[in-house]
PDB file of C-alpha atoms in Angstrom:
ATOM      1  CA  MET A   1      -3.448 -15.997 -12.864  1.00  0.00           C
ATOM      2  CA  GLN A   2      -2.911 -12.817 -13.223  1.00  0.00           C
ATOM      3  CA  MET A   3      -2.610  -9.998 -10.872  1.00  0.00           C
ATOM      4  CA  GLN A   4      -3.714  -6.434 -11.492  1.00  0.00           C
ATOM      5  CA  LEU A   5      -2.145  -4.107  -9.890  1.00  0.00           C
ATOM      6  CA  SER A   6      -3.593  -1.584  -8.393  1.00  0.00           C
ATOM      7  CA  ALA A   7      -0.364   0.948  -7.929  1.00  0.00           C
ATOM      8  CA  SER A   8      -0.042   3.777  -9.901  1.00  0.00           C
ATOM      9  CA  VAL A   9       1.840   5.260 -12.782  1.00  0.00           C
ATOM     10  CA  VAL A  10       4.875   6.970 -11.060  1.00  0.00           C
ATOM     11  CA  GLY A  11       5.255   3.290  -9.193  1.00  0.00           C
ATOM     12  CA  LEU A  12       5.119   1.181 -11.842  1.00  0.00           C
ATOM     13  CA  ASP A  13       9.086   2.455 -12.594  1.00  0.00           C
ATOM     14  CA  SER A  14       9.705   0.878  -9.650  1.00  0.00           C
ATOM     15  CA  PRO A  15      10.575  -2.668  -8.414  1.00  0.00           C
ATOM     16  CA  GLU A  16       9.534  -1.282  -4.549  1.00  0.00           C
ATOM     17  CA  THR A  17       6.178   0.338  -5.743  1.00  0.00           C
ATOM     18  CA  GLU A  18       5.210  -3.050  -7.741  1.00  0.00           C
ATOM     19  CA  HIS A  19       6.552  -5.394  -4.593  1.00  0.00           C
ATOM     20  CA  VAL A  20       4.521  -3.389  -2.002  1.00  0.00           C
ATOM     21  CA  VAL A  21       1.729  -3.876  -4.308  1.00  0.00           C
ATOM     22  CA  ARG A  22       1.617  -7.795  -4.429  1.00  0.00           C
ATOM     23  CA  ALA A  23       2.104  -7.703  -0.122  1.00  0.00           C
ATOM     24  CA  LEU A  24      -0.862  -6.173   0.384  1.00  0.00           C
ATOM     25  CA  HIS A  25      -2.996  -7.947  -2.072  1.00  0.00           C
ATOM     26  CA  ALA A  26      -1.539 -11.156   0.094  1.00  0.00           C
ATOM     27  CA  ALA A  27      -2.048 -10.286   3.119  1.00  0.00           C
ATOM     28  CA  GLY A  28      -5.788 -10.588   2.407  1.00  0.00           C
ATOM     29  CA  TYR A  29      -7.670  -8.145   2.894  1.00  0.00           C
ATOM     30  CA  SER A  30     -10.084  -5.783   0.815  1.00  0.00           C
ATOM     31  CA  ASP A  31      -9.609  -2.799   1.703  1.00  0.00           C
ATOM     32  CA  LEU A  32      -6.097  -3.437   1.448  1.00  0.00           C
ATOM     33  CA  ARG A  33      -6.408  -3.879  -2.599  1.00  0.00           C
ATOM     34  CA  GLY A  34      -7.527  -0.497  -2.808  1.00  0.00           C
ATOM     35  CA  ILE A  35      -4.429   0.946  -2.371  1.00  0.00           C
ATOM     36  CA  ALA A  36      -2.600   3.625  -4.579  1.00  0.00           C
ATOM     37  CA  VAL A  37       1.718   3.227  -4.050  1.00  0.00           C
ATOM     38  CA  THR A  38       4.146   5.415  -6.133  1.00  0.00           C
ATOM     39  CA  VAL A  39       7.570   6.484  -5.181  1.00  0.00           C
ATOM     40  CA  ARG A  40       8.564  10.131  -4.182  1.00  0.00           C
ATOM     41  CA  ASP A  41      11.835  11.729  -2.702  1.00  0.00           C
ATOM     42  CA  CYS A  42      12.648   8.085  -2.253  1.00  0.00           C
ATOM     43  CA  ALA A  43      10.554   7.177   0.189  1.00  0.00           C
ATOM     44  CA  VAL A  44       7.473   4.557  -0.791  1.00  0.00           C
ATOM     45  CA  VAL A  45       4.425   6.657  -0.156  1.00  0.00           C
ATOM     46  CA  MET A  46       0.642   4.764   0.093  1.00  0.00           C
ATOM     47  CA  THR A  47      -2.659   6.822  -1.246  1.00  0.00           C
ATOM     48  CA  GLY A  48      -6.054   6.025  -0.588  1.00  0.00           C
ATOM     49  CA  ARG A  49      -8.913   5.039   1.702  1.00  0.00           C
ATOM     50  CA  VAL A  50      -9.393   1.874   4.427  1.00  0.00           C
ATOM     51  CA  ARG A  51     -11.958   1.945   6.872  1.00  0.00           C
ATOM     52  CA  SER A  52     -10.038   1.436  10.518  1.00  0.00           C
ATOM     53  CA  PHE A  53      -6.887   2.534  11.272  1.00  0.00           C
ATOM     54  CA  HIS A  54      -6.274  -1.270  12.406  1.00  0.00           C
ATOM     55  CA  MET A  55      -6.799  -1.288   8.443  1.00  0.00           C
ATOM     56  CA  LYS A  56      -4.250   1.825   7.917  1.00  0.00           C
ATOM     57  CA  GLN A  57      -2.039   0.546  10.382  1.00  0.00           C
ATOM     58  CA  VAL A  58      -1.922  -3.892   8.923  1.00  0.00           C
ATOM     59  CA  ALA A  59      -0.705  -1.704   5.192  1.00  0.00           C
ATOM     60  CA  GLN A  60       1.896   0.209   6.753  1.00  0.00           C
ATOM     61  CA  VAL A  61       3.352  -2.974   8.207  1.00  0.00           C
ATOM     62  CA  VAL A  62       3.168  -5.252   5.739  1.00  0.00           C
ATOM     63  CA  ALA A  63       3.938  -2.295   3.422  1.00  0.00           C
ATOM     64  CA  ARG A  64       7.910  -2.355   5.669  1.00  0.00           C
ATOM     65  CA  ARG A  65       7.817  -5.518   5.228  1.00  0.00           C
ATOM     66  CA  VAL A  66       8.628  -5.584   2.176  1.00  0.00           C
ATOM     67  CA  THR A  67      13.077  -5.640   1.083  1.00  0.00           C
ATOM     68  CA  GLY A  68      14.384  -2.250  -0.018  1.00  0.00           C
ATOM     69  CA  ILE A  69      12.188  -0.121   1.630  1.00  0.00           C
ATOM     70  CA  LEU A  70      13.865   2.392   3.478  1.00  0.00           C
ATOM     71  CA  ALA A  71      11.268   5.377   3.988  1.00  0.00           C
ATOM     72  CA  LEU A  72       7.512   4.651   4.182  1.00  0.00           C
ATOM     73  CA  CYS A  73       4.896   7.103   3.450  1.00  0.00           C
ATOM     74  CA  ASN A  74       1.553   6.114   5.038  1.00  0.00           C
ATOM     75  CA  GLU A  75      -1.087   9.326   3.563  1.00  0.00           C
ATOM     76  CA  LEU A  76      -3.751   6.262   3.481  1.00  0.00           C
ATOM     77  CA  GLU A  77      -7.228   8.424   5.166  1.00  0.00           C
ATOM     78  CA  VAL A  78      -9.394   6.495   7.298  1.00  0.00           C
ATOM     79  CA  ILE A  79     -12.819   6.940   6.232  1.00  0.00           C
ATOM     80  CA  ARG A  80     -16.268   5.322   8.522  1.00  0.00           C
ATOM     81  CA  ILE A  81     -18.275   3.325   6.940  1.00  0.00           C
TER      82      ILE A  81
END
């Protein structure tokens, strides 16, 4: 079964981006599946919306665990539903 990745086109050139997207999907939280992951100025950047500050932090922890990630910019927006 192939996984649909929601990384933006900019990030698909980077193996780190694909690894982060796969890790976010594997975490098992639906909020993390819609996060866009790109590379900007040598840093992995996560953008999108999540439903809580907890999910924002979970996304950051998951991304930081990916081998090869030296810098991470968490630009996720928390929206309350």
